[in-house]
Coordinates of C-alpha atoms in Angstrom, one line a residue:
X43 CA 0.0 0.0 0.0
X44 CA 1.7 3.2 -0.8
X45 CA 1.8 6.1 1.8
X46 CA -0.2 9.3 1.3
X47 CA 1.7 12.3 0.5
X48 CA 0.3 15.6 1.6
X49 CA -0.5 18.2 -1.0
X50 CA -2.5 21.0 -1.1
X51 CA -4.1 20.9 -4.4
X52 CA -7.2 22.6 -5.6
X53 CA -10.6 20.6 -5.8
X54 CA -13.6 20.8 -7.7
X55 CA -17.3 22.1 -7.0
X56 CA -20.0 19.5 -8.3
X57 CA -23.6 18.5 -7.6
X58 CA -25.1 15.2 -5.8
X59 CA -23.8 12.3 -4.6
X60 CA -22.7 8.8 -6.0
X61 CA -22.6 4.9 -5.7
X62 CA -21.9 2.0 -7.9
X63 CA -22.7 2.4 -12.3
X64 CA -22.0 5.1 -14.5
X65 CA -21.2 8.9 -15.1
X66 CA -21.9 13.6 -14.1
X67 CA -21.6 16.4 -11.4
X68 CA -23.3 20.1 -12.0
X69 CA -23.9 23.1 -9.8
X70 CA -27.5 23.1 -9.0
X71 CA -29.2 26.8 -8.6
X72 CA -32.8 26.2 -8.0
X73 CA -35.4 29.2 -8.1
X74 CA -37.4 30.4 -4.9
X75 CA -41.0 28.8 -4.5
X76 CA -43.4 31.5 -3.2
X77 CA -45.8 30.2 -0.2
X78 CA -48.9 31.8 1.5
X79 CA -48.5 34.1 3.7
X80 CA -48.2 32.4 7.4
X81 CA -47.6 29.0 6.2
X82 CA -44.2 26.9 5.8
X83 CA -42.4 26.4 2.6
X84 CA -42.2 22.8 1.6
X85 CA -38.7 20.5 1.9
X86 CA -37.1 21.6 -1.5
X87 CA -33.4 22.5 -2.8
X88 CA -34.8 26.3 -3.5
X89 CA -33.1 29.6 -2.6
X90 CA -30.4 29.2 -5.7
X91 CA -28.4 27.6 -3.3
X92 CA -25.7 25.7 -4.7
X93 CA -24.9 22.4 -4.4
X94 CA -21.2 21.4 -4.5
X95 CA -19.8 17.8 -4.1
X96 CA -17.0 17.6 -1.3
X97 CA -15.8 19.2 1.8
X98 CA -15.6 23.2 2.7
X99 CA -11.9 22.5 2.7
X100 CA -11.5 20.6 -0.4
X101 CA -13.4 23.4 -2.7
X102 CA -11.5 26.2 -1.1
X103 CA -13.8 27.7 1.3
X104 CA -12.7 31.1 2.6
X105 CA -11.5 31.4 6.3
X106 CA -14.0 32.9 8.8
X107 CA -16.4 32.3 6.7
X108 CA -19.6 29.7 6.7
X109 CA -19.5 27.2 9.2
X110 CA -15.5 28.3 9.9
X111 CA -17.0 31.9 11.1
X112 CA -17.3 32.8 14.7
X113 CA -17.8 35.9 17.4
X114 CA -16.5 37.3 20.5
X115 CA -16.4 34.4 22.5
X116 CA -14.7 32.3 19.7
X117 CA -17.0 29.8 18.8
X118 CA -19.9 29.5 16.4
X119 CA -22.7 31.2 18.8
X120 CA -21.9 34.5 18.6
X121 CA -20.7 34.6 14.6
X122 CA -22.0 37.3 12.5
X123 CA -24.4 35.9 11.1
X124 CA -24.1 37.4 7.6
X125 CA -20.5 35.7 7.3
X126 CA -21.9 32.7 8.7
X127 CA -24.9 32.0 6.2
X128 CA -22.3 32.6 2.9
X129 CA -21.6 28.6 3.1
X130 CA -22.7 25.5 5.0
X131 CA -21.5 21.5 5.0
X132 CA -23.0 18.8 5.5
X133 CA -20.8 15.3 6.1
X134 CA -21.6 12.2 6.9
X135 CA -19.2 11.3 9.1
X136 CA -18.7 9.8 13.0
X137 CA -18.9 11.8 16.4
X138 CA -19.4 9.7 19.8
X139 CA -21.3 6.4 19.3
X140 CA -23.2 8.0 16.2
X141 CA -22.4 6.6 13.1
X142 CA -23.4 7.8 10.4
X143 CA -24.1 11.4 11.5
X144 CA -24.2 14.6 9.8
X145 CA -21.6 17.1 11.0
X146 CA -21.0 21.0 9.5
X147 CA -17.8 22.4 8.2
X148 CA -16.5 22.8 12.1
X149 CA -17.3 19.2 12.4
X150 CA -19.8 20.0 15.1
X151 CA -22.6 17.8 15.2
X152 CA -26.1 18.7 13.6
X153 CA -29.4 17.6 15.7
X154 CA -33.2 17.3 14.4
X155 CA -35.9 18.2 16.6
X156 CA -38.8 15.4 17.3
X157 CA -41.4 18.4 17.7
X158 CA -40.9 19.8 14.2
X159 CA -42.5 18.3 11.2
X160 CA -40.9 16.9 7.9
X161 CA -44.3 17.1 5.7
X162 CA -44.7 19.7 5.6
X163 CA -40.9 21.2 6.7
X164 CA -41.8 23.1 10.1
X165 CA -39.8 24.2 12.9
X166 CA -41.1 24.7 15.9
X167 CA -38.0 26.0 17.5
X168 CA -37.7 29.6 18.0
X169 CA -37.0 32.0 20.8
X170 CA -34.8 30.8 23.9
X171 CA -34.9 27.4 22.0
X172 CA -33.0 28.6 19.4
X173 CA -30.6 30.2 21.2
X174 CA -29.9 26.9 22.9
X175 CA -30.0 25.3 19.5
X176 CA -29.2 27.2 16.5
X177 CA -31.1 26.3 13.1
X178 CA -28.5 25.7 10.2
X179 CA -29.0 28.7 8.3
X180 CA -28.3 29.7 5.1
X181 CA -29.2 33.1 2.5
X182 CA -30.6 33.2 -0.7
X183 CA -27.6 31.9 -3.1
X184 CA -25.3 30.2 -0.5
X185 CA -23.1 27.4 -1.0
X186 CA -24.3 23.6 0.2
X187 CA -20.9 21.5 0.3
X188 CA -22.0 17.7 0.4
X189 CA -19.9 14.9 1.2
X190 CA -22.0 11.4 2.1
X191 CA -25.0 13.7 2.0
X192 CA -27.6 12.8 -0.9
X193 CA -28.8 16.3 -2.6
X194 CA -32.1 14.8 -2.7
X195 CA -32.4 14.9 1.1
X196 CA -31.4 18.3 1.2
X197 CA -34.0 21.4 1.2
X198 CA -35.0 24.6 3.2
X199 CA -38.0 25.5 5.1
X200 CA -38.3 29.4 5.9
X201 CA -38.5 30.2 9.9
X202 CA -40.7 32.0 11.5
X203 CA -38.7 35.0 12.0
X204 CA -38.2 35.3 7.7
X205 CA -34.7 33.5 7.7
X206 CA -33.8 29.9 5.6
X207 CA -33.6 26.8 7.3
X208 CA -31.6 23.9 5.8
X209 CA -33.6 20.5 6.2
X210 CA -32.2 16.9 5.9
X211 CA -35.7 14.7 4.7
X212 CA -37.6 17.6 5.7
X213 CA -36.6 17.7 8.7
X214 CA -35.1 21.2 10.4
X215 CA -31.4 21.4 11.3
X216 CA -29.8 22.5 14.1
X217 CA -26.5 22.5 16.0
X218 CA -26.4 22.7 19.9
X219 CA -24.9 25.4 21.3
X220 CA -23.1 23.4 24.5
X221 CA -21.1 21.3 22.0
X222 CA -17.7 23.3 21.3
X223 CA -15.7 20.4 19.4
X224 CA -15.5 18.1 16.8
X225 CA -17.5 14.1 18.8
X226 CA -19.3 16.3 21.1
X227 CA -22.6 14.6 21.2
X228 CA -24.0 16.3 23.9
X229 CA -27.5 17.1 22.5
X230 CA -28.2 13.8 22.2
X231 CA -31.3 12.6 23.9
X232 CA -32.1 15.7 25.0
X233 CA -35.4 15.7 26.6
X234 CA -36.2 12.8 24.7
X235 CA -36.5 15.4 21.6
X236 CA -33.5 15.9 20.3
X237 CA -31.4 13.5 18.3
X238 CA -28.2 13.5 15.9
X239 CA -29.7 13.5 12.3
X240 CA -28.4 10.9 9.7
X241 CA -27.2 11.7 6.1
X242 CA -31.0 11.1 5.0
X243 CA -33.0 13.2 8.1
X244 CA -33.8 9.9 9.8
X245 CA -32.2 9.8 13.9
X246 CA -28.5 8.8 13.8
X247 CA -27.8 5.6 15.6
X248 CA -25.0 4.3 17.6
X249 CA -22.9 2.5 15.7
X250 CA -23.5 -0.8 17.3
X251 CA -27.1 -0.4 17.0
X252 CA -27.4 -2.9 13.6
X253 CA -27.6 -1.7 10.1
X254 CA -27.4 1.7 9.3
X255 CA -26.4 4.1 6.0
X256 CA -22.9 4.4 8.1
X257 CA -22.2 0.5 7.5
X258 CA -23.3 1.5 3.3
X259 CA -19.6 2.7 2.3
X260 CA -21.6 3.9 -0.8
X261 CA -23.7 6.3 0.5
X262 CA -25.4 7.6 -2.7
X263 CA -25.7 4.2 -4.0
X264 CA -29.7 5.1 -5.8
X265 CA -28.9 8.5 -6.1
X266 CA -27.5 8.9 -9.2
X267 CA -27.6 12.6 -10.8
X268 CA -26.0 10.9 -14.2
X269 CA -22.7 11.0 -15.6
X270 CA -19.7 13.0 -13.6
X271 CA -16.9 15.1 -15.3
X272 CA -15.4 15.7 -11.8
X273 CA -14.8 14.3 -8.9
X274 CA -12.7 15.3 -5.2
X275 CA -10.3 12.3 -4.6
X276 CA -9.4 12.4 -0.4
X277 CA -6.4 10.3 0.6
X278 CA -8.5 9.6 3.8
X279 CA -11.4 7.7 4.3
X280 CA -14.9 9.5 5.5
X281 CA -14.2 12.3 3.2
X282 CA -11.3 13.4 6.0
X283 CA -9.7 17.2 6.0
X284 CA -7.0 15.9 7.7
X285 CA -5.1 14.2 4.6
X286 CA -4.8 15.8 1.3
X287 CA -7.5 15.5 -1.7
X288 CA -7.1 16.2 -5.2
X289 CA -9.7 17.1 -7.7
X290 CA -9.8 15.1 -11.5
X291 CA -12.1 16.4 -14.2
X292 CA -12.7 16.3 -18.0
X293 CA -14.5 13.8 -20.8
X294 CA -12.8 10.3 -21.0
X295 CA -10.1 9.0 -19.3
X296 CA -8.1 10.9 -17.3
X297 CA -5.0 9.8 -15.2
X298 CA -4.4 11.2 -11.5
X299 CA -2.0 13.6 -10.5
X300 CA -1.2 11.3 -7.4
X301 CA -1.5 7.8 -8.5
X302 CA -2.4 5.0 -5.3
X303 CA -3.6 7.3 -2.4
X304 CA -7.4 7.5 -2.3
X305 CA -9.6 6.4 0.4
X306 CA -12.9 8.2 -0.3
X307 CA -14.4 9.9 -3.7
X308 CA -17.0 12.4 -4.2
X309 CA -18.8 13.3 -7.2
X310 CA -22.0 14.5 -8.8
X311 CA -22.1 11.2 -10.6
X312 CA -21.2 7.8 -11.6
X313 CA -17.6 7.5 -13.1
X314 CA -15.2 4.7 -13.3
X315 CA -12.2 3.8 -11.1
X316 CA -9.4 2.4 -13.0
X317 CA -6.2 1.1 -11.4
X318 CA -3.8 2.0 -13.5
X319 CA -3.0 5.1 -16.3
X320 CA -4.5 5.5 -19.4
X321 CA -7.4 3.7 -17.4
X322 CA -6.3 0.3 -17.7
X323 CA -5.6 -2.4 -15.0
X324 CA -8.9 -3.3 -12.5
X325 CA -11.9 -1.1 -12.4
X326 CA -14.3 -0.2 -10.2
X327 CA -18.3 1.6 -11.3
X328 CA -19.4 4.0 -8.5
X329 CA -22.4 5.9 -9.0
X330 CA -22.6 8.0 -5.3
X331 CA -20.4 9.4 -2.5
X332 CA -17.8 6.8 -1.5
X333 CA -16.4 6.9 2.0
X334 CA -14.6 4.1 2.4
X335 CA -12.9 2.6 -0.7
X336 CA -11.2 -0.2 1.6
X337 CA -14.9 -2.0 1.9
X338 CA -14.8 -2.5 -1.9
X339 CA -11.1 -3.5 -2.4
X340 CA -10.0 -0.1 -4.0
X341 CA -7.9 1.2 -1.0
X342 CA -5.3 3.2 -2.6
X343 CA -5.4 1.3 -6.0
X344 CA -6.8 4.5 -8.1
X345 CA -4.5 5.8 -10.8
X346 CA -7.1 7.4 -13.0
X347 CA -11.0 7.8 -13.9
X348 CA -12.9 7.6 -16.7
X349 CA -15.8 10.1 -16.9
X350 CA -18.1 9.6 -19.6

């Protein structure tokens, strides 16, 4: 197995997720739906936001911005808010016993709320509630980064004081204010109400609860958004920030700038995995977000992709 080289390298913005067949990754800028007055917008992708495939990190996400921004006291409560909503992510990835569980850009775990509603989209957290636990929010035309997250799941729900709620399955999204690091799972359970969400809105479970999308290393597996023609390569499994990634695009074949150190892939699309140049050697069809290239024998093997 060869080792993984850090380089910083830039990535690529695309749309979706993946899994195992084909090919395709787009930004996605979807128009506003009006709504009566009073009553909650549906679970849709709207508000032009755009949906990129990969990490904050990975697509070059500016400092002190998005889910990176903070205030006085240093941490994510007292951001400015206008800084704040410019980008969020959303990872599938592990923090305590939860596994899979969506996480932001900070890596702080995001919770749902068993008093809102997913059909229609409805939060019923507001006041002192939400200063306990702060809705994801985004504006008009922010960025979505997705790694392990399906866009499908993903939509927005307008609060009751005018601003835009991300929503995972229709389900609201929120962070809790009390956790300050990357595992802190300390909303979980919380009066029996609040729980970590899962990459598709559904609770997150502890990882020795049985089967779960976390034990899926093919997250997007029947969430296809067609053929890719770019993809974020991460030496690390999980989509990780803390190894290098590396972004391959184009029609065809196309060989990797560094051959035999990928863990995780995420795309807009299916593509094909080849391991050697001039896509030759063994292959592997993915068609969603990979986190973990080890559970299908690719670990490291992938010298270039064919997109097509």
């Amino acid at each position: 197995m060869l080792s993984k080289r850090v380089v910083s390298v830039a990535a690529f913005a695309a749309a979706g997720v993946l899994s195992l067949a084909g090919c395709g990754a787009v930004n996605d800028a979807l128009g506003q739906i009006p709504a009566a007055p009073g009553a909650p917008v549906a679970e849709s992708a709207n508000a032009g936001l755009a949906m990129l495939a990969g990490t904050a990190k990975a697509n070059n996400a500016q400092a002190g911005t998005g889910d990176w921004a903070t205030g006085s006291d240093g941490t994510a409560n007292t951001a400015d808010q206008k800084m704040a909503r410019k980008w969020v992510q959303l990872k599938a990835s592990q923090a305590g016993d939860l596994n899979p569980v969506v996480v932001n850009g900070a890596g702080l775990t995001l919770y749902r709320f068993d008093k809102d509603t997913a059909q229609p989209s409805k939060s019923n957290c507001n006041g002192d509630c939400a200063k306990t636990w702060p809705p994801l929010t985004v504006a008009p035309g922010s960025k979505v980064f997705l790694a392990g997250v399906p866009k499908s799941a993903v939509g927005t729900v307008k609060r009751d004081d005018g601003s835009l709620q991300l929503t995972l399955g229709g389900w609201p999204v929120y962070r809790f204010a009390k956790d300050t690091k990357p595992g802190d799972t300390k909303g979980q359970g919380v009066g029996g109400t609040w729980f970590g969400v899962a990459p598709d809105g559904q609770k997150a479970q502890a990882e020795s609860g049985g089967s779960d999308a976390g034990q899926n290393p093919q997250d997007g597996a029947a969430q296809s958004a067609g053929p890719a023609d770019r993809a974020i390569l991460f030496d690390d499994a999980n989509f990780s920030d803390n190894g290098a990634s590396q972004g391959v695009s184009g029609q065809g074949c196309q060989n990797v700038a560094r051959p035999g150190v990928t863990s995780s892939v995420s795309a807009g699309g299916s593509l094909k995995l080849w391991s050697e140049k001039n896509c030759k050697g063994k292959s592997l069809v993915i068609n969603g977000d990979v986190r973990d290239l080890g559970k299908l024998g690719f670990d490291n093997r992938v010298a270039s992709v064919f997109f097509g």
